[in-house]
Coordinates of C-alpha atoms in Angstrom, one line a residue:
X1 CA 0.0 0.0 0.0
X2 CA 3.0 2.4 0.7
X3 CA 4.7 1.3 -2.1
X4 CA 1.4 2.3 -4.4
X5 CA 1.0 5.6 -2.7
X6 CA 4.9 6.3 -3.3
X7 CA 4.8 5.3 -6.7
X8 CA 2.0 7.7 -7.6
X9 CA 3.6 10.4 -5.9
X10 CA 7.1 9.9 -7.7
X11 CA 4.7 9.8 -11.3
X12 CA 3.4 13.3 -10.4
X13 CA 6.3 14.5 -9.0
X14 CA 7.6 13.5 -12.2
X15 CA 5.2 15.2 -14.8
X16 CA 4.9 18.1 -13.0
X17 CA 8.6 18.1 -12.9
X18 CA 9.4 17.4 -16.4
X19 CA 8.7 19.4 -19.7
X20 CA 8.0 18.8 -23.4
X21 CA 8.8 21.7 -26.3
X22 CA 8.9 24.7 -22.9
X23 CA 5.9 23.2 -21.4
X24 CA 5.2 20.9 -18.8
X25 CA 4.0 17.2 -19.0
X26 CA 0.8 18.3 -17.2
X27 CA -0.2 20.6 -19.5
X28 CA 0.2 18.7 -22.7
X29 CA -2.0 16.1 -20.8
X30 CA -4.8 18.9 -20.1
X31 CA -4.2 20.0 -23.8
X32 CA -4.9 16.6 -24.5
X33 CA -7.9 15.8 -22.4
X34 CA -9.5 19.6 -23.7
X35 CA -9.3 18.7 -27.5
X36 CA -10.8 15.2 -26.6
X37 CA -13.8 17.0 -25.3
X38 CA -14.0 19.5 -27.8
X39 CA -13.8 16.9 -30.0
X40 CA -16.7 14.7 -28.6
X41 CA -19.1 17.9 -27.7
X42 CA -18.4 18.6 -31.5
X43 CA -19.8 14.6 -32.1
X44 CA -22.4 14.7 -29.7
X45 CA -24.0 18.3 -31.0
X46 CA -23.9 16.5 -34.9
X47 CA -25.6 13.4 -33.5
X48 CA -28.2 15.6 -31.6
X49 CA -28.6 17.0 -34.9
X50 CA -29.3 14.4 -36.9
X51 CA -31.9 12.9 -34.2
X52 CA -33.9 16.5 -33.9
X53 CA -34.0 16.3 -38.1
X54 CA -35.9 13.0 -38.3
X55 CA -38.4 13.9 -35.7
X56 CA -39.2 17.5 -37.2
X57 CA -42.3 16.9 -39.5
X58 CA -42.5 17.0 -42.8
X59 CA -42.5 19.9 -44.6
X60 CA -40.0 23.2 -46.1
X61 CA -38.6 23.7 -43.0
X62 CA -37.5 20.2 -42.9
X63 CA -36.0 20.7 -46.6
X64 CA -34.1 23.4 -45.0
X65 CA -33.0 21.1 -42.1
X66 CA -31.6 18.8 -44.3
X67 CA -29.8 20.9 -46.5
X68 CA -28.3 22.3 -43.3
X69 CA -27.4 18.6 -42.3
X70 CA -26.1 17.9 -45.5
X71 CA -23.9 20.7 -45.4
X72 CA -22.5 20.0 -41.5
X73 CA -21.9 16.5 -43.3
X74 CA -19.4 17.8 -45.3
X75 CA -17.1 18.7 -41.6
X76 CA -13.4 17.2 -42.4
X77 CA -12.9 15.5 -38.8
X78 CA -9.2 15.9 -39.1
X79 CA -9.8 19.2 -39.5
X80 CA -12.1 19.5 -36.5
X81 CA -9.3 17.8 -34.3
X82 CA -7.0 19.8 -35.2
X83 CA -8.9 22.9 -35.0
X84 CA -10.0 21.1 -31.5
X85 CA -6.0 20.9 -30.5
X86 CA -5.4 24.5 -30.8
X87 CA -7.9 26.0 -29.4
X88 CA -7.0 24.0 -26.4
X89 CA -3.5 24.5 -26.4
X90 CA -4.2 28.1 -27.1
X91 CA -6.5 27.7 -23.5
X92 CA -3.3 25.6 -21.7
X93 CA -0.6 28.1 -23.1
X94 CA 1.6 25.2 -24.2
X95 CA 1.4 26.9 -27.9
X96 CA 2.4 30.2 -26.6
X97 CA 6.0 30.0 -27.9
X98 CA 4.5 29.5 -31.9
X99 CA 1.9 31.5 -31.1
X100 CA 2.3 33.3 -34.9
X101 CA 2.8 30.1 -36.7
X102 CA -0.5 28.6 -35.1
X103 CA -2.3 32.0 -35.7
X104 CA -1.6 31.1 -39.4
X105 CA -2.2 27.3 -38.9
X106 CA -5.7 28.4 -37.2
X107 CA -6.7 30.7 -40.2
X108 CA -5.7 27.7 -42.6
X109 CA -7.8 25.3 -41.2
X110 CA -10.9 27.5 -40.7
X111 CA -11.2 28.8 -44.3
X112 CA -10.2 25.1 -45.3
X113 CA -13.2 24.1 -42.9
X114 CA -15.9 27.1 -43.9
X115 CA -14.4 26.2 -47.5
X116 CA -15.8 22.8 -47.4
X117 CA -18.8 23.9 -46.3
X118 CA -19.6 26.6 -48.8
X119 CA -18.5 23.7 -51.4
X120 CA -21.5 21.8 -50.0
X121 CA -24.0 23.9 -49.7
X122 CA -23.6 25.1 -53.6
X123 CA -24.5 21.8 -54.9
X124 CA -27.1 21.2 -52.4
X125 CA -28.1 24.6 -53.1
X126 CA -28.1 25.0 -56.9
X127 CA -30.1 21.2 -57.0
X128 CA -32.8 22.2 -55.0
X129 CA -33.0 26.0 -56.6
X130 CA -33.1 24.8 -60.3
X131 CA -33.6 21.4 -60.7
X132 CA -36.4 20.7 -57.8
X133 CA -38.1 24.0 -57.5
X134 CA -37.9 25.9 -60.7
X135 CA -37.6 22.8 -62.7
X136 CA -34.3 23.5 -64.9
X137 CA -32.0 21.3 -66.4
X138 CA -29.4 18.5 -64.4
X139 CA -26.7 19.8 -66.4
X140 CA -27.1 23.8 -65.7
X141 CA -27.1 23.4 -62.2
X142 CA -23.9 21.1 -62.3
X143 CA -22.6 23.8 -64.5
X144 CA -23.0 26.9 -62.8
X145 CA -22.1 24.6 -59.6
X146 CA -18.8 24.0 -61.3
X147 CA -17.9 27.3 -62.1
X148 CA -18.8 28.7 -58.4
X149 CA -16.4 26.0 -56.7
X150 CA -13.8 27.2 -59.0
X151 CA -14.3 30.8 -57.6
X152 CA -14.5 29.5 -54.1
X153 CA -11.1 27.4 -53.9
X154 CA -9.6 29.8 -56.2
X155 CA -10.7 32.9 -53.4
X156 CA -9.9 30.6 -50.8
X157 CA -6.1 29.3 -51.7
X158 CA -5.4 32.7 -52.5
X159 CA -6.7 33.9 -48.7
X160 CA -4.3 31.3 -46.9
X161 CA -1.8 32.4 -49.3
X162 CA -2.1 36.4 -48.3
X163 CA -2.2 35.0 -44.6
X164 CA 1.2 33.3 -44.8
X165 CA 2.9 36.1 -46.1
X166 CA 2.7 35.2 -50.1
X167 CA 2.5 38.3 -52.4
X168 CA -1.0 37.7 -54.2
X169 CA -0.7 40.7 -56.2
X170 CA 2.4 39.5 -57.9
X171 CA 0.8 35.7 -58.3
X172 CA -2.2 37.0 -59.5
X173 CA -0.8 39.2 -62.1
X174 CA 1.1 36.3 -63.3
X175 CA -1.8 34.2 -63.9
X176 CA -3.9 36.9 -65.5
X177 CA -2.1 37.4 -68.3
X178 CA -2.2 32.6 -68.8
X179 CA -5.6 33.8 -68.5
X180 CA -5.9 35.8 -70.9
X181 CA -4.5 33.8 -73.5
X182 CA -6.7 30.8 -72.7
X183 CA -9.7 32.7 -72.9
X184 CA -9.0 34.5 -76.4
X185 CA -8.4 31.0 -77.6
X186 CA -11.7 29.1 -76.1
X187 CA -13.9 32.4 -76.4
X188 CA -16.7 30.8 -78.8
X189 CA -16.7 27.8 -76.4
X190 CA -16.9 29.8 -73.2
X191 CA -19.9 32.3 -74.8
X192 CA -21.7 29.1 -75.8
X193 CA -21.0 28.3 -71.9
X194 CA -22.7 31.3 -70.2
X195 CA -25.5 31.2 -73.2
X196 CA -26.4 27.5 -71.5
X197 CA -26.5 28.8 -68.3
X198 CA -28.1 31.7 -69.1
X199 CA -30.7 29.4 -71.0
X200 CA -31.2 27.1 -67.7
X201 CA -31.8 30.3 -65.5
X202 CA -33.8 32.5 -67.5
X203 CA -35.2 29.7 -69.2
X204 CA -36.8 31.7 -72.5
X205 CA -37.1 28.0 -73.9
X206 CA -37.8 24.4 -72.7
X207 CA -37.7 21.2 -74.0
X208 CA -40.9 20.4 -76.3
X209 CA -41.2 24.3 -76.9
X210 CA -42.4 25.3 -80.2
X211 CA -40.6 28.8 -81.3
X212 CA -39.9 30.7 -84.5
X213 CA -37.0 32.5 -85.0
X214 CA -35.5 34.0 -88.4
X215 CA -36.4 31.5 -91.0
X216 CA -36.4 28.4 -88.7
X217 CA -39.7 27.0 -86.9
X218 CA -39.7 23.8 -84.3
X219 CA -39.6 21.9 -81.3
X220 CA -37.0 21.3 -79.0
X221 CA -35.4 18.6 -78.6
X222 CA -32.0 18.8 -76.7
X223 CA -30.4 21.6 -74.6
X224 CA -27.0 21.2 -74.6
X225 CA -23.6 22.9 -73.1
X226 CA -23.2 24.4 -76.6
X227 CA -25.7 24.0 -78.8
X228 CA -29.7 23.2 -79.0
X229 CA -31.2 20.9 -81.2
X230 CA -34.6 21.7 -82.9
X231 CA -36.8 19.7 -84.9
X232 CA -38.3 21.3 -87.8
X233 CA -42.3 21.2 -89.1
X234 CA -39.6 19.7 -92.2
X235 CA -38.6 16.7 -90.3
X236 CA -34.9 17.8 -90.2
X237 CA -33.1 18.4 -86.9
X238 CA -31.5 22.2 -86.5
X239 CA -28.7 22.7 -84.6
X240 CA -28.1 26.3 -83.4
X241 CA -25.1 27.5 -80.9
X242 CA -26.7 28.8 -78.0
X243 CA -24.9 32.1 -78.4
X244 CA -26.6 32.6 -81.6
X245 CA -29.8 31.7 -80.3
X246 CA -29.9 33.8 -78.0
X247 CA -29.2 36.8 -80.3
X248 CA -32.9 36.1 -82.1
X249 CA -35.9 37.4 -81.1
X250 CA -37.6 34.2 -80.4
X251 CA -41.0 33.6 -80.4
X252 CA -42.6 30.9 -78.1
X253 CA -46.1 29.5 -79.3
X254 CA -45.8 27.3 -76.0
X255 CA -46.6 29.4 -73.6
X256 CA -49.0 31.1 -75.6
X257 CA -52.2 30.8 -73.8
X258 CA -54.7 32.4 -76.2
X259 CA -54.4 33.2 -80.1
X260 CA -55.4 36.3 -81.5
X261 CA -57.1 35.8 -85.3
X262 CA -57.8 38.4 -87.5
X263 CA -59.4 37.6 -90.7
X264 CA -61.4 39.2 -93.9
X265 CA -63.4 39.1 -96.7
X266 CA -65.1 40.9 -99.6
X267 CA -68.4 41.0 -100.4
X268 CA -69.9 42.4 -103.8
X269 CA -70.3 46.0 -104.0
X270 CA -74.0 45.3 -105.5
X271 CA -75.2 44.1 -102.1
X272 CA -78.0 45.8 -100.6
X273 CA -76.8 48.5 -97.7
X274 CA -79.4 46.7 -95.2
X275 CA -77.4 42.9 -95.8
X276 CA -74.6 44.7 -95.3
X277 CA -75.5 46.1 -91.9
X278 CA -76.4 42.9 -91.1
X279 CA -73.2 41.1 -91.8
X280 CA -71.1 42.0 -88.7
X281 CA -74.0 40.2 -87.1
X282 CA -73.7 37.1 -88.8
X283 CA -69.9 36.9 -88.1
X284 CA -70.8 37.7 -84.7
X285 CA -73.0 34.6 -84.5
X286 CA -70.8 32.5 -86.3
X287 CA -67.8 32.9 -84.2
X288 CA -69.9 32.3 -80.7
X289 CA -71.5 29.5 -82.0
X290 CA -67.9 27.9 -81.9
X291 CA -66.1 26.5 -78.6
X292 CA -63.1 27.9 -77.2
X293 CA -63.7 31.2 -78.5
X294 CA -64.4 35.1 -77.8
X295 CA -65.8 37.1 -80.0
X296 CA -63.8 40.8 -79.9
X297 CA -65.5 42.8 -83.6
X298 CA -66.6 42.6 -86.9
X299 CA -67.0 45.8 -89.2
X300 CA -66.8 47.1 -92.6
X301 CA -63.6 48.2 -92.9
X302 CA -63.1 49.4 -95.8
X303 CA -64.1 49.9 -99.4
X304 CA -61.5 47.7 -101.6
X305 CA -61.0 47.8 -105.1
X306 CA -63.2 44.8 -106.2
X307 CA -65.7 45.3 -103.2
X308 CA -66.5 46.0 -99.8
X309 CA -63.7 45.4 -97.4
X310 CA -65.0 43.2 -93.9
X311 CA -62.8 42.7 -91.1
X312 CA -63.4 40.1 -87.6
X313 CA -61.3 39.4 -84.8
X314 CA -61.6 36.9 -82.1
X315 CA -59.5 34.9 -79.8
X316 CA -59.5 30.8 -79.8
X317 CA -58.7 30.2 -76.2
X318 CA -56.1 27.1 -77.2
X319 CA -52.6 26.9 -78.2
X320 CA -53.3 24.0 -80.3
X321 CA -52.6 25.2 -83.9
X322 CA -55.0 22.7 -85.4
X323 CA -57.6 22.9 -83.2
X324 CA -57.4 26.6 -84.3
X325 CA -57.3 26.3 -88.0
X326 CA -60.3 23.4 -87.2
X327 CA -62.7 26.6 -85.7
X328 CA -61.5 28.9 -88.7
X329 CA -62.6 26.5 -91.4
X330 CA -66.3 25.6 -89.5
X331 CA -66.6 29.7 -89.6
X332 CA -65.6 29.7 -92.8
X333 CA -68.3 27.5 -93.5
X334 CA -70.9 28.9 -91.7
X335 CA -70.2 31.8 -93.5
X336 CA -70.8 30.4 -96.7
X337 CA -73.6 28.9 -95.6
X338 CA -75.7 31.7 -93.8
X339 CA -74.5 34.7 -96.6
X340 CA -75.2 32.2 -99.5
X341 CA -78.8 31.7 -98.0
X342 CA -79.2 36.1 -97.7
X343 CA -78.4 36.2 -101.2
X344 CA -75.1 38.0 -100.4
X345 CA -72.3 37.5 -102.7
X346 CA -68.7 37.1 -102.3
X347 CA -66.9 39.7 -104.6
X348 CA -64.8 38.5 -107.6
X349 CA -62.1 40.6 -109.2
X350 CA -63.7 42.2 -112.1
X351 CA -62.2 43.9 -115.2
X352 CA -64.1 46.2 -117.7
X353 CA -62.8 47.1 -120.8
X354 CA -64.4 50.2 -122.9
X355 CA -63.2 49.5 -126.4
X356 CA -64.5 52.4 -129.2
X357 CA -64.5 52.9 -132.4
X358 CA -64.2 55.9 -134.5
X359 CA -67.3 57.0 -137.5
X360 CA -67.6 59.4 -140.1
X361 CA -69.0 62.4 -139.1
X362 CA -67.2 61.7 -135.0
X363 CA -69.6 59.6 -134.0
X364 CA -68.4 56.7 -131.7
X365 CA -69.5 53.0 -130.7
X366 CA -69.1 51.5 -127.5
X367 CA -69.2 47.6 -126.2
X368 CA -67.9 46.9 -122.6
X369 CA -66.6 43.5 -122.0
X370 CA -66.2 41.7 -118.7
X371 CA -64.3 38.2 -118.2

């Protein structure tokens, strides 16, 4: 029993005695047993976490819970015990001595750490932004994803650099001019870059759209990192850089949730003023007789050369092309119908021709001619 007691005195008397690196034993050991509990409170408050997640209910504030959990997922635990180490050596004092090296260690590891993080929540971020909730495209949100981690390790190494005494100016001067020369080379391949993403975030087209621009009229059928695909009323496939597309003025029959129609016709100038009067009438009937329609006018407009000029507008409430030339053509022929049965004709160009003939004496002779 002496012997035990005498033996644990000499080990104290020992580390209390002794030192490592200016420090002594005792110290390091409370370093030790601080960045052990740091290091387990940092475990336990994950773990807590994780538990309070699954038993939230269901609902956005769960989606933002998750995200916030897939994000803390991303934590480098060897950067967390480290980070753990010196901030309790930094409580102990045993790191006094390198105090400036681990202030630069310390700022190293955090950015690395808050690096990682930000890294995370961009993908998690863009995937729920574009592809879940606005619906974009897979490949946008992996783009732009791309491009933003290059900005954030880029901003970051060159932080942790400036901290330890690197002159950024100088480094960054040096690559801007590499820079420069890679870009001139890969210019139509980077503008056809930002047109795709400007295409998944503005989104002025999807796929199945039908649009018109210039000469060209389709669907489409592929969005692609540098070009889009269309399918023509032809049959042919189009392929059109997305830089150039996106210099048109396109026009997107999609989305289009009404159609306006404008049509006349010309009716002969011998009918009677009271059938005329009664013509916007019969347009008018015409038109609501039809589904999927609004009737907006019908007048005389104007008086043409071969008769009197009658203009209608309406609106077919579809998209649908066909349905809309399917309405035109029953108007059409309920128009034929009902002004055929008024005894009101449809005018037909007409051309008279005065011929005359000279007689003795000046008299003339006349005889009109019509085709």
């Amino acid at each position: 029993m002496a012997a035990s007691f005498i033996g644990r005195r000499c080990g104290v008397h020992w580390i209390t005695s002794h030192e490592l690196a200016g420090s002594p034993l005792w110290a390091w050991l409370l370093t030790a047993l601080l960045a052990a509990a740091l290091l387990i409170a940092a475990r336990l408050f994950l773990g807590l976490a994780r538990t309070r997640l699954q038993q939230h209910p269901q609902g956005s504030a769960r989606g933002g819970l998750a995200a916030a959990l897939e994000i803390l997922g991303r934590t480098s635990w060897l950067v967390l015990f480290l980070i753990a180490v010196l901030l309790a050596a930094r409580i102990t004092g045993v790191i006094a001595p390198w105090a400036v090296a681990a202030s630069h260690l310390w700022f190293v590891l955090a950015a690395l750490q808050v690096a990682l993080w930000a890294d995370r929540a961009i993908a998690v971020g863009l995937v729920r932004a574009l592809v879940n909730r606005a619906g974009g495209r897979a490949v946008t949100a992996m783009l732009l994803a791309l491009l933003l981690r290059i900005v954030l390790w880029a901003m970051t190494v060159l932080a942790m650099l400036d901290n330890l005494g690197v002159n950024v100016t100088a480094l960054v001067a040096s690559l801007g001019i590499g820079g420069v020369a890679v870009a001139l080379a890969v210019q139509t391949i980077l503008s056809d870059l930002f047109a795709s993403i400007a295409i998944g975030l503005d989104k002025p087209f999807e796929v199945g759209d039908f649009i018109v621009f210039g000469a060209v009229a389709g669907s489409i059928e592929h969005i692609g990192l540098k070009t889009t695909r269309i399918r023509s009323l032809g049959g042919e496939q189009i392929v059109c850089s997305n830089t150039e597309l996106l210099k048109q003025t396109i026009q997107n029959y999609k989305r289009m949730q009404q159609r306006r129609i404008v049509f006349g016709f010309t009716l002969a100038y011998r009918t009677p003023p009271d059938s005329v009067a009664a013509v916007p009438g019969i347009v008018r009937r015409q038109i609501e007789t039809q589904d999927d329609t609004r009737f907006d006018r019908a007048h005389l407009a104007s008086f043409g050369e071969h008769g009197l000029v009658f203009e209608a507008v309406y609106y077919v409430m579809l998209a649908d092309y066909n349905r809309y030339m399917d309405i035109q053509q029953r108007i059409n022929l309920g128009l034929l119908r009902e002004l055929g049965a008024a005894d009101i004709a449809f005018a037909v160009a007409e051309q008279h021709v005065r011929v005359s003939r000279e007689r003795p004496h000046g008299a003339t002779t006349e005889a009109s001619r019509q085709p």
